[in-house]
mmCIF file of C-alpha atoms and ligand atoms in Angstrom:
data_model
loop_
_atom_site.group_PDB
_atom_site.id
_atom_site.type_symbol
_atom_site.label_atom_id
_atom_site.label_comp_id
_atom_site.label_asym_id
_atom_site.label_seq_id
_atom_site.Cartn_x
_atom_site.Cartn_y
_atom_site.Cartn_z
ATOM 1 C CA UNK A 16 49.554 63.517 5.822
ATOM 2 C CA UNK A 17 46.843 62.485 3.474
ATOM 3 C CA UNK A 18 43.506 63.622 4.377
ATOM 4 C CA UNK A 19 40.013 62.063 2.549
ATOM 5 C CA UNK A 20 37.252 63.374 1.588
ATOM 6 C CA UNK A 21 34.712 60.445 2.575
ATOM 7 C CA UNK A 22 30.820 61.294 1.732
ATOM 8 C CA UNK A 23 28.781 59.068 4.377
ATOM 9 C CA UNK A 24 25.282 57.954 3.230
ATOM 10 C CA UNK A 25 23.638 55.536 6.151
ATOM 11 C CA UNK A 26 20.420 55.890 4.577
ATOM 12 C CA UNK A 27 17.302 53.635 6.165
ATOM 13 C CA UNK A 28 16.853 51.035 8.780
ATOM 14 C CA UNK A 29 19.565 49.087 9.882
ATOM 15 C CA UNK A 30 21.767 51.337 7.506
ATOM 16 C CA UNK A 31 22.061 53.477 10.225
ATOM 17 C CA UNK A 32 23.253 51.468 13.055
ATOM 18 C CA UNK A 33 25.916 49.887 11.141
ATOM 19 C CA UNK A 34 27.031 53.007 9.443
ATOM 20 C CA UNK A 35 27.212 54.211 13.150
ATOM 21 C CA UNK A 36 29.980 50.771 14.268
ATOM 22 C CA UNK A 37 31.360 51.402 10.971
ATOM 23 C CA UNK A 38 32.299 54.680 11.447
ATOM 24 C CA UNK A 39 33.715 54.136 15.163
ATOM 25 C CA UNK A 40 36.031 51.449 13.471
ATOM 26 C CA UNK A 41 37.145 53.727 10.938
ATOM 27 C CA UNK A 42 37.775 56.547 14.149
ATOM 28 C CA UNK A 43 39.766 53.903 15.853
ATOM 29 C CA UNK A 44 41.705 52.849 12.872
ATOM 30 C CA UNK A 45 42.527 56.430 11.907
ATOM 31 C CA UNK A 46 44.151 57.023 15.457
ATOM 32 C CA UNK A 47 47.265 55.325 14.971
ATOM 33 C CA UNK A 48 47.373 55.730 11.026
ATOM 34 C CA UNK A 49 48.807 58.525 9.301
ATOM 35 C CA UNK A 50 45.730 59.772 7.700
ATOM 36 C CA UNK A 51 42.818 62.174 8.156
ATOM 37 C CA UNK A 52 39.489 62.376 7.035
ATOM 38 C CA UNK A 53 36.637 64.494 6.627
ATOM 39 C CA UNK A 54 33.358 63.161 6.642
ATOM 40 C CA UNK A 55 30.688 64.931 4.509
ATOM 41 C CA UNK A 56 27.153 63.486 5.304
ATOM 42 C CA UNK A 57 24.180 63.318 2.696
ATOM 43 C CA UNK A 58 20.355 61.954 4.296
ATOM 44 C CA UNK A 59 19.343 60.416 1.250
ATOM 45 C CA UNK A 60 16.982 57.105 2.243
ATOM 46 C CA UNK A 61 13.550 55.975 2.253
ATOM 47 C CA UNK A 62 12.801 57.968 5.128
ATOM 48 C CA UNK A 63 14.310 61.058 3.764
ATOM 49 C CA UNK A 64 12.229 61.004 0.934
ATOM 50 C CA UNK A 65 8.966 60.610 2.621
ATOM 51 C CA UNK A 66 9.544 63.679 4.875
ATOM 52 C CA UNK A 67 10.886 65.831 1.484
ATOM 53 C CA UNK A 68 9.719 64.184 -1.278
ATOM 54 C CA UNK A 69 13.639 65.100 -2.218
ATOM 55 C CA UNK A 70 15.727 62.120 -4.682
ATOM 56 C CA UNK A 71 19.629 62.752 -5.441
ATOM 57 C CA UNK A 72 19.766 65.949 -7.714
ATOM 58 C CA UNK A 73 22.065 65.528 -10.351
ATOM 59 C CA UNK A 74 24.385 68.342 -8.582
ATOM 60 C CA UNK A 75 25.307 66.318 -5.712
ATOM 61 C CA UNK A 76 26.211 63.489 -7.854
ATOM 62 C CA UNK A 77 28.886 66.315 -9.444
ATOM 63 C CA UNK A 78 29.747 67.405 -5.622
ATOM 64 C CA UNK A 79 30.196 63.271 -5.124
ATOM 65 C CA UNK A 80 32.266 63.077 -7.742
ATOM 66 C CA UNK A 81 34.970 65.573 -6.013
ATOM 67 C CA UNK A 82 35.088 62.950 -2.599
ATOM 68 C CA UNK A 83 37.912 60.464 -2.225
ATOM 69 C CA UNK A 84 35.062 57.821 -1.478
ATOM 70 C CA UNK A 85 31.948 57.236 -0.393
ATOM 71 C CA UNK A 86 30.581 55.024 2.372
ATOM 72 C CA UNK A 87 26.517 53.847 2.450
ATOM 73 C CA UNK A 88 24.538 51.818 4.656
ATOM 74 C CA UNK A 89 21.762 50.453 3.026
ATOM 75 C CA UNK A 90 18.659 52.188 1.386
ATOM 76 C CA UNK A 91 14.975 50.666 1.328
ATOM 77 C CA UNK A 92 11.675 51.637 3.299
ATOM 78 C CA UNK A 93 9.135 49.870 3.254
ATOM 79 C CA UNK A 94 6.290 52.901 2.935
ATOM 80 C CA UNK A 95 7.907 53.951 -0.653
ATOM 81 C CA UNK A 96 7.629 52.726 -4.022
ATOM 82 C CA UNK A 97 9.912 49.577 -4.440
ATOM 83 C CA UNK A 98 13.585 50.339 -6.455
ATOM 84 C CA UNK A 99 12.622 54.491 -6.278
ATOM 85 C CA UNK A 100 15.414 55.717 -3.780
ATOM 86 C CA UNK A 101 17.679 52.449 -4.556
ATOM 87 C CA UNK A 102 17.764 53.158 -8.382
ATOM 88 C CA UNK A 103 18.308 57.411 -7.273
ATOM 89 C CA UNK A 104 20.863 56.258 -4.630
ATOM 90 C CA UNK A 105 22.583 53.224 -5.114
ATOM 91 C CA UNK A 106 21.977 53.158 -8.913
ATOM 92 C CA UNK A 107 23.050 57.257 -8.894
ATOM 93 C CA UNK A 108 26.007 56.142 -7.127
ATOM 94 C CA UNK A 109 27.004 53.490 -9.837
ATOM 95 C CA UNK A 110 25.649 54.722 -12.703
ATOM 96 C CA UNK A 111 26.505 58.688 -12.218
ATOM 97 C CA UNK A 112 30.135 57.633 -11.280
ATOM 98 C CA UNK A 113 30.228 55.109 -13.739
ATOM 99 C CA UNK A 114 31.551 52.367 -11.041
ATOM 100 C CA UNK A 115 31.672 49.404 -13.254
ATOM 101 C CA UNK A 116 33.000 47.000 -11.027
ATOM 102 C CA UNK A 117 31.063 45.924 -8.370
ATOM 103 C CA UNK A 118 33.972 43.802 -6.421
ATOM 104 C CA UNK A 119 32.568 40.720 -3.609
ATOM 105 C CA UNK A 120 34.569 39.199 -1.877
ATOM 106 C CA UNK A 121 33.724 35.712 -0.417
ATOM 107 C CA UNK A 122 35.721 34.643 2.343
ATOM 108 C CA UNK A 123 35.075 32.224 5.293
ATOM 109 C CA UNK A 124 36.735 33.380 8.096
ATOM 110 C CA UNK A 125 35.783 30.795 10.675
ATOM 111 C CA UNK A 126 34.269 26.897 9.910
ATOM 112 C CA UNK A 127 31.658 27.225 12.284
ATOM 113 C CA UNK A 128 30.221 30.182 10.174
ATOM 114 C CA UNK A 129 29.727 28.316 7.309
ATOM 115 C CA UNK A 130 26.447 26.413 6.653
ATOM 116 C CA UNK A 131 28.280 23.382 4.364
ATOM 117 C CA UNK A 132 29.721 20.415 5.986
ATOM 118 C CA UNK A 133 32.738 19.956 5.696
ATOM 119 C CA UNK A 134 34.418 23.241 4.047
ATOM 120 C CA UNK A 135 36.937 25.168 5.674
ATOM 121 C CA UNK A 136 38.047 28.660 5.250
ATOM 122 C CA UNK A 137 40.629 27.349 2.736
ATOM 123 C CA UNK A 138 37.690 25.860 0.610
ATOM 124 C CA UNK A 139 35.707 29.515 0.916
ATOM 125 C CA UNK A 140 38.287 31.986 -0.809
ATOM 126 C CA UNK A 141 37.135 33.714 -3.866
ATOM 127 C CA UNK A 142 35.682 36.984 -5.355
ATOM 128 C CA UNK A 143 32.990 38.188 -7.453
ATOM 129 C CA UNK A 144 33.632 40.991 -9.884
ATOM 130 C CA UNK A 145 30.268 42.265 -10.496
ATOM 131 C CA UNK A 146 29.931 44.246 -13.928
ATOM 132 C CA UNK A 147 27.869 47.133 -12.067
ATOM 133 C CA UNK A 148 26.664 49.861 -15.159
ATOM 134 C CA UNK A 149 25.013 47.484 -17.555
ATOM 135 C CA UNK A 150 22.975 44.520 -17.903
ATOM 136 C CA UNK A 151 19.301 44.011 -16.701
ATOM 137 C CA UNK A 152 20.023 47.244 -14.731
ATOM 138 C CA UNK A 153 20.318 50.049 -17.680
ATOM 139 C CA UNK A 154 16.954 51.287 -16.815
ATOM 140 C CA UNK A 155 15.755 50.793 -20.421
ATOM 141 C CA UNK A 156 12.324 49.274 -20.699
ATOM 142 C CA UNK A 157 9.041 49.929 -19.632
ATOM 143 C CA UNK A 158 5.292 49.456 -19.997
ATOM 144 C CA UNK A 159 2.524 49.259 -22.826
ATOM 145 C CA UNK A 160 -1.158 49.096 -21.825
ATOM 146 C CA UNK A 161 -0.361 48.625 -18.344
ATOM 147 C CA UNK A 162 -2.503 47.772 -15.887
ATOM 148 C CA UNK A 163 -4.978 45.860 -18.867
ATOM 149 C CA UNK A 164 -5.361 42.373 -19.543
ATOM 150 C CA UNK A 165 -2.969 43.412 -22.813
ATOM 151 C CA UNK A 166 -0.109 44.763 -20.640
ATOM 152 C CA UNK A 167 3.238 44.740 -22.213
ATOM 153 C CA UNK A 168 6.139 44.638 -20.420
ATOM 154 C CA UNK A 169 10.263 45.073 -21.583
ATOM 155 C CA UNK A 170 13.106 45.642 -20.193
ATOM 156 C CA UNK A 171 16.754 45.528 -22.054
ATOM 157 C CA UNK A 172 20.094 44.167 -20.863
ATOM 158 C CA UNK A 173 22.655 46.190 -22.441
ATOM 159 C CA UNK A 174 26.270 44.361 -23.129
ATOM 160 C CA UNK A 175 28.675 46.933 -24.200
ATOM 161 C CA UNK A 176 32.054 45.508 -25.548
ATOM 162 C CA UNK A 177 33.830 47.901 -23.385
ATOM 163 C CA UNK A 178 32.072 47.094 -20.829
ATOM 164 C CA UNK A 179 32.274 43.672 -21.043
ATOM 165 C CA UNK A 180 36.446 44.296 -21.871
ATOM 166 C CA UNK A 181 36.708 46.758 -18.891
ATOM 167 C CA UNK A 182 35.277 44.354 -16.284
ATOM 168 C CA UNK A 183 36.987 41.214 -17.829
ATOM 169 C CA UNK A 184 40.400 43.490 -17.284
ATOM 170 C CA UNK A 185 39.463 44.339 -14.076
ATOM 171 C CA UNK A 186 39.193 40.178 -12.773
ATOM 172 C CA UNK A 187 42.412 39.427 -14.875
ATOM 173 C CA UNK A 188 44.270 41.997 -13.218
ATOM 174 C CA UNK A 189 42.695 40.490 -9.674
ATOM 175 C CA UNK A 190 43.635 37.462 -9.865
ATOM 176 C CA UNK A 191 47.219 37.684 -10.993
ATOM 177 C CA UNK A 192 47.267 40.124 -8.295
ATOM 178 C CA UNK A 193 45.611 37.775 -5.464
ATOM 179 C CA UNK A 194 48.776 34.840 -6.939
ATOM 180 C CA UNK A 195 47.022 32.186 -4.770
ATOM 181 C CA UNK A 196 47.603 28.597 -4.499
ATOM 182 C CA UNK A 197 44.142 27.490 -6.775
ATOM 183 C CA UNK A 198 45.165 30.418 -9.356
ATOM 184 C CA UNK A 199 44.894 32.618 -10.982
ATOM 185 C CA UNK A 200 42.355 31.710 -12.357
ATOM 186 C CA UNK A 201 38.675 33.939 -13.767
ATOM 187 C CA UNK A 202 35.927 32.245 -14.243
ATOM 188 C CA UNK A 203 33.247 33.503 -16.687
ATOM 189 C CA UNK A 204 29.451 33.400 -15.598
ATOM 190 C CA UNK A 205 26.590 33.543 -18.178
ATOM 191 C CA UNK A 206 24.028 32.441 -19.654
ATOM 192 C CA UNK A 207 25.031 32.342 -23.451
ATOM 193 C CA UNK A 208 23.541 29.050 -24.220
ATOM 194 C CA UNK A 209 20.039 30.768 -23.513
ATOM 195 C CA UNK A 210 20.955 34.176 -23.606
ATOM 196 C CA UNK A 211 22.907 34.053 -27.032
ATOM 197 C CA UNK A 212 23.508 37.990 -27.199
ATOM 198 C CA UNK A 213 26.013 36.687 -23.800
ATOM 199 C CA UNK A 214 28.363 35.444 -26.011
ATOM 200 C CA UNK A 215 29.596 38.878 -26.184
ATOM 201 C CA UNK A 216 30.995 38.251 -22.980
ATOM 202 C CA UNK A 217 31.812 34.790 -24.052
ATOM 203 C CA UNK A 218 34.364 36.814 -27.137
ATOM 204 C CA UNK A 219 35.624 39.897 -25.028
ATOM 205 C CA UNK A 220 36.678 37.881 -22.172
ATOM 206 C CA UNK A 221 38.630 35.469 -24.846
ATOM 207 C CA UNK A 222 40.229 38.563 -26.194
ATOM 208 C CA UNK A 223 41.550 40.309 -22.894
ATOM 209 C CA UNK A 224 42.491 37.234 -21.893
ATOM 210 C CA UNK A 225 45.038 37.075 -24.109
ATOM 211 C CA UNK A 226 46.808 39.834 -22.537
ATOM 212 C CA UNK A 227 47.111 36.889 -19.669
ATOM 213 C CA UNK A 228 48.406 34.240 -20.636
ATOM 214 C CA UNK A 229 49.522 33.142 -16.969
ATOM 215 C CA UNK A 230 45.908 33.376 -15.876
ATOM 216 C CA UNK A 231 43.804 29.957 -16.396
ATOM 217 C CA UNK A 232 40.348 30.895 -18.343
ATOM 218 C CA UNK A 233 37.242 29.226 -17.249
ATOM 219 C CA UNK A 234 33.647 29.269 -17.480
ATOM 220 C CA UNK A 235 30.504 28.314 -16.310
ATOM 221 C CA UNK A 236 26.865 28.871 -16.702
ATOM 222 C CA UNK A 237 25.032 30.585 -14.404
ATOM 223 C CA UNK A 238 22.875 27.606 -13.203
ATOM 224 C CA UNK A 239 26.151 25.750 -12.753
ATOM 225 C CA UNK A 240 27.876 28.699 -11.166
ATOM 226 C CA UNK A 241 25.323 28.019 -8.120
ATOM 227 C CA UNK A 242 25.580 24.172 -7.920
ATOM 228 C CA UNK A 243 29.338 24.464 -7.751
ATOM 229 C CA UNK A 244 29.282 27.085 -5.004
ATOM 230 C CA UNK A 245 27.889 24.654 -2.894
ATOM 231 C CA UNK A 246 29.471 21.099 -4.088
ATOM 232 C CA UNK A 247 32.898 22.689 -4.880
ATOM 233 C CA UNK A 248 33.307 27.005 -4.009
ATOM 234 C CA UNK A 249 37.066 25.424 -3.561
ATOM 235 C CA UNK A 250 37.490 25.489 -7.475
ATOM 236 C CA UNK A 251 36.716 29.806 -7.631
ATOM 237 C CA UNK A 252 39.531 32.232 -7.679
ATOM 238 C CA UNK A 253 37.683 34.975 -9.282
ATOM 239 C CA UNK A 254 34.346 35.361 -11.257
ATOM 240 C CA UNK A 255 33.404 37.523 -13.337
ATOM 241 C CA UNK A 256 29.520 37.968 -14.318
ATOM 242 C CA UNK A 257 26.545 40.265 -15.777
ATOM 243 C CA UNK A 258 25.007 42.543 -13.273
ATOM 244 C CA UNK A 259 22.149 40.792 -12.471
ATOM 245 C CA UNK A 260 24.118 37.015 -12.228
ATOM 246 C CA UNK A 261 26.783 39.044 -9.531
ATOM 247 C CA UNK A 262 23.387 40.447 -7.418
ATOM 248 C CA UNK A 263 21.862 36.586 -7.883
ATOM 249 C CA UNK A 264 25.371 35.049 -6.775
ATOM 250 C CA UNK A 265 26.648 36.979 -3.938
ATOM 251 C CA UNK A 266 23.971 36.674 -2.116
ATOM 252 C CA UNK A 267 24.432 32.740 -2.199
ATOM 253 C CA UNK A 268 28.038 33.886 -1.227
ATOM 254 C CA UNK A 269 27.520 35.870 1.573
ATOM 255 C CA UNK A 270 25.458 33.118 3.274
ATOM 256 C CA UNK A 271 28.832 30.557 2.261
ATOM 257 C CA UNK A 272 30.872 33.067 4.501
ATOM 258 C CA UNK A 273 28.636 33.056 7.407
ATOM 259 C CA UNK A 274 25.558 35.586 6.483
ATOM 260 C CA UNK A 275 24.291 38.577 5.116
ATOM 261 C CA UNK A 276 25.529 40.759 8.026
ATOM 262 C CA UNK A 277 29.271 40.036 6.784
ATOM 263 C CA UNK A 278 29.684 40.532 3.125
ATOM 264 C CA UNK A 279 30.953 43.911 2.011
ATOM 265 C CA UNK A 280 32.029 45.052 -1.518
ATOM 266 C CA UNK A 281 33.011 48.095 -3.248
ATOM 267 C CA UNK A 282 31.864 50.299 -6.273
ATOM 268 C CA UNK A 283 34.831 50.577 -8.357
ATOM 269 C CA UNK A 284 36.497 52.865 -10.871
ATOM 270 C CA UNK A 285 40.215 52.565 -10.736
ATOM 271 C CA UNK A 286 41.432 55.948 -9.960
ATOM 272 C CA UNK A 287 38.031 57.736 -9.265
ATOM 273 C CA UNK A 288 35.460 58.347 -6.438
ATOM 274 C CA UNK A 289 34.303 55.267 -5.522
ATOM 275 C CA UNK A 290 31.508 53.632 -3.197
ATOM 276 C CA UNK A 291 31.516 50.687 -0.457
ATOM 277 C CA UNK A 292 28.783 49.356 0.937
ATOM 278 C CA UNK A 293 27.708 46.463 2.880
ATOM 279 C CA UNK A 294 25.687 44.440 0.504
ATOM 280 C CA UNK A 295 23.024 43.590 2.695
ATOM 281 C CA UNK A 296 19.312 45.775 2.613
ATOM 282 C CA UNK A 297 17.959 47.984 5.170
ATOM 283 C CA UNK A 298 16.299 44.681 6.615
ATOM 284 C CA UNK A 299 13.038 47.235 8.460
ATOM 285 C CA UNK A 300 12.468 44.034 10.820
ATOM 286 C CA UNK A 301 15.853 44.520 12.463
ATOM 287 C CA UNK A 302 15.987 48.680 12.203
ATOM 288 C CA UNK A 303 16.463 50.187 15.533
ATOM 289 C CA UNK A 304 16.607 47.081 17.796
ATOM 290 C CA UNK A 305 20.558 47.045 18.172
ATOM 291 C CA UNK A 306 20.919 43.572 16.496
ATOM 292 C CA UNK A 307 22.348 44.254 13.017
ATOM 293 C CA UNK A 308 25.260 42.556 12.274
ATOM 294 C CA UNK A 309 27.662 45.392 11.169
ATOM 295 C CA UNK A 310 30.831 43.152 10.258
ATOM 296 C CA UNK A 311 29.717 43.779 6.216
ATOM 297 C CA UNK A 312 29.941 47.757 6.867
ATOM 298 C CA UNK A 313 32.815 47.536 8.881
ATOM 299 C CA UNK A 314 34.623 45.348 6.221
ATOM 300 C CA UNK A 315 33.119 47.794 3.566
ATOM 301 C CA UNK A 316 35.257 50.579 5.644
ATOM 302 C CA UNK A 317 38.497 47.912 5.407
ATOM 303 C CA UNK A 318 37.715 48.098 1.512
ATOM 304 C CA UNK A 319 37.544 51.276 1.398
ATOM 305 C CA UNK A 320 40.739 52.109 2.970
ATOM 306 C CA UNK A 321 42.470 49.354 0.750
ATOM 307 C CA UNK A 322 41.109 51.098 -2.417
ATOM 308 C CA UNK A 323 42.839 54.670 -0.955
ATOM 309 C CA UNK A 324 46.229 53.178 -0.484
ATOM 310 C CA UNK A 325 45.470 52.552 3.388
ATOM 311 C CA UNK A 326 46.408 48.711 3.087
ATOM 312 C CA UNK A 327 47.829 48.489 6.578
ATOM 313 C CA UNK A 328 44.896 50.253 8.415
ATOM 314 C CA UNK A 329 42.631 47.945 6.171
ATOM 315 C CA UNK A 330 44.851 44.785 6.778
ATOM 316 C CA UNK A 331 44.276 46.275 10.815
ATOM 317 C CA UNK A 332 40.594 45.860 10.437
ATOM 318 C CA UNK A 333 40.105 42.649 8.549
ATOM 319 C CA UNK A 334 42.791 41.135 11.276
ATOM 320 C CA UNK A 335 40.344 42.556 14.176
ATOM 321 C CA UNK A 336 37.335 40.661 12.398
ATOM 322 C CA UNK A 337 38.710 37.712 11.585
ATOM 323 C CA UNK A 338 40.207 37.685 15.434
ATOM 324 C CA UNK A 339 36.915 38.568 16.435
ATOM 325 C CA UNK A 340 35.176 35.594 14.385
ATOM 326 C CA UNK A 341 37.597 32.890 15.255
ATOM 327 C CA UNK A 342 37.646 33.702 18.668
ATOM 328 C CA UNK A 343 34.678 31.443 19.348
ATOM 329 C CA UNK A 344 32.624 35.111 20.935
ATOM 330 C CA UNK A 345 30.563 35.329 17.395
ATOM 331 C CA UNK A 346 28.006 31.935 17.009
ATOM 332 C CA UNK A 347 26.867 33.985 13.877
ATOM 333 C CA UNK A 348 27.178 36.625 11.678
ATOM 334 C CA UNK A 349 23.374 37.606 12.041
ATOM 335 C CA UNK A 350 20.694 39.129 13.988
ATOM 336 C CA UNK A 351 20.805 36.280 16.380
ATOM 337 C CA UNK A 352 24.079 36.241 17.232
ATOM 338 C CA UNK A 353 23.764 37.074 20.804
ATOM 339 C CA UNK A 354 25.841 40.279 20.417
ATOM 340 C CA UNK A 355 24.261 43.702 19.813
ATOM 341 C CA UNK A 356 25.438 45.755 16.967
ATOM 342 C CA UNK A 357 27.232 48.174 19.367
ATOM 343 C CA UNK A 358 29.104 45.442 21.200
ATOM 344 C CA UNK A 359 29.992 44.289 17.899
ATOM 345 C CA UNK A 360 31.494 47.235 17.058
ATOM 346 C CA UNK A 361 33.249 47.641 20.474
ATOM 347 C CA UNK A 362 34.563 44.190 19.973
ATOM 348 C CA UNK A 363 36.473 45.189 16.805
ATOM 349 C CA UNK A 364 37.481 48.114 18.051
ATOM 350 C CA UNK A 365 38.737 46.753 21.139
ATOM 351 C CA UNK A 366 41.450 44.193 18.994
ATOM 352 C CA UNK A 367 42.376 47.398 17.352
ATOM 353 C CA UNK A 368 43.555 49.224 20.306
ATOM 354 C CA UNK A 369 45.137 46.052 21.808
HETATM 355 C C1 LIG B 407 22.832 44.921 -4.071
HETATM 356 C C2 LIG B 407 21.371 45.221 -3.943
HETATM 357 C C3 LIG B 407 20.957 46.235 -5.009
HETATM 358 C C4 LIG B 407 21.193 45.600 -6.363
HETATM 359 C C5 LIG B 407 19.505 46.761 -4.887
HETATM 360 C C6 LIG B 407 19.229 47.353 -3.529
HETATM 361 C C7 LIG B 407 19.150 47.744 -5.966
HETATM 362 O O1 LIG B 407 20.624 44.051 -4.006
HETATM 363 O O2 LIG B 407 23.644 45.849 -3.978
HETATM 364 O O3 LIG B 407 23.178 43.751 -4.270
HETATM 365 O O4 LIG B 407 20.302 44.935 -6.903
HETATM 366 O O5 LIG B 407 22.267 45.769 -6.890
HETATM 367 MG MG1 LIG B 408 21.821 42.298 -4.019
#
């Protein structure tokens, strides 16, 4: 029987409680599977920090590195220094375990979740491949004369040609994989008419994609990219973007599928450790009340299972939500839904046992 090493991070606010649902769907799940795990907990968050003054030493990134996968909940408190534990977390996690693909997917599962008139889960189906170690995010930069009227400030995206090949590869693969009726098909989102240094993306994307020549290359600006996620998210199969465009974009997403209490995505290297996290914050105005969506974490926990093999237990779980959301029980995938975070949790479970 296989048996996972899972590390389990629920870090601050609202982390917590739907670490706590995801966790009880992952239980359930395991039951009647034939796997084990072993869950290996780490309190790094916000609130962690304040009591110890204690980031992620670089030796538990190593120990991370030995887990089958990780699972967090969201880090961000309000009392610390904005981006401090999110850089040593969430950025340790990516960075340290060099997880370049940050993968979104953006799926309606019910009509009535969806704020656009008109579109249909079979207008809502695509995914975001996120390149996750580079961009706006390589932590180079910083400050001259700050805090004077001559204050400098820089910071440096960072386009590797590997890392624009790797991530390229990645979406290719996708979306002959996903075979679906409006693909496969990537679409590349930049900025190179502003941002000319993009066109490095523009060139390496050009180049793996001749390694697929039954997948349909197109392209739009980043701008774009947002108008036609509203007027037509029917045309996307699979995107591929910089760092910072896949942050920008998947939030737009999430709310196309219903909300940020739904969206999960994963923290990819093929055939390493690798992380899955809702992609919603901590959100301190909802901590401890019980009204957190936790369909993203649970969905997180369906990726996560996919990524180690487990595709009927994840299959399982995204049946159980989807049930769940078209059963007419769910008026939204929010804090106002009606339905506390437990009995959210319960729900899903409750298909799974049936
Ligand atoms: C996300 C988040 C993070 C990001 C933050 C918390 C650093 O917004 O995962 O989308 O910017 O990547
Ligand atoms: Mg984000």
């Amino acid at each position: 029987m296989a048996t996972y090493d899972i590390g389990v991070i629920p870090g601050d606010g609202i982390g917590l409680e739907v670490t706590a649902e995801a966790l009880k769907v992952l239980e359930a799940v395991a039951e009647t599977e034939s796997f084990g795990y072993a869950r290996v907990d780490y309190p790094y968050s916000g609130e962690y920090y304040l009591k110890t003054k204690e980031l992620v030493p670089s030796s538990v990134i190593d120990e991370w590195r030995t887990l089958d996968a990780v699972l967090l909940g969201a880090i961000g408190h309000p009392d610390v220094e904005p981006g401090l534990v999110e850089r040593s977390v969430i950025l340790g996690l990516r960075f340290g375990l060099d997880l370049y693909v940050n993968l979104r997917p953006i799926r309606l599962y019910s009509e009535h979740l969806c704020p656009l008139k008109g579109k249909t889960p079979a207008d809502i189906d695509f995914v975001v491949v996120r390149e996750n170690t580079e961009g706006m995010y390589s932590q180079i930069g910083g400050h001259l004369k700050k805090g004077t009227p001559d204050e400098v400030a820089l910071v440096n995206g960072v386009y590797t040609w590997k890392g624009c090949e790797r991530a390229s590869r990645y979406a290719y693969e996708l979306a002959v994989k996903r075979a679906n009726a409006r693909g496969p098909k990537v679409t590349l989102v930049d900025k190179a008419n502003a941002i000319r240094p993009h066109d490095i993306w523009t060139r390496a994307f050009a180049h793996v994609g001749e390694e697929f020549p039954t997948v349909e290359q197109d392209h739009a600006y980043v701008d774009a990219c947002c108008m036609w996620m509203i007027k037509n998210p029917e045309w996307f199969d699979v995107i591929v973007t910089t760092n910072l465009f896949g942050d920008i974009i998947t939030d737009l997403g999430a709310m196309l599928q219903g909300g940020m209490g739904i969206a999960a995505s994963g923290n990819i290297h093929p055939g390493r450790t690798s992380m899955f996290e809702p992609i919603h914050g901590s959100a301190p105005k909802h901590a401890g009340r019980n009204v957190a969506c936790p369909l993203g974490a649970i969905n997180a926990v369906a990726m996560m299972l996919d990524y180690l093999g487990e595709t009927r237990a994840a299959q399982r779980i995204d049946d159980a939500v989807a049930d769940l959301l078209r059963s007419g029980e769910v008026k939204s995938a929010d804090a106002r839904s009606g339905i506390s975070t437990s009995d959210m949790g319960d729900r899903v479970v409750a298909r799974l046992r049936n």
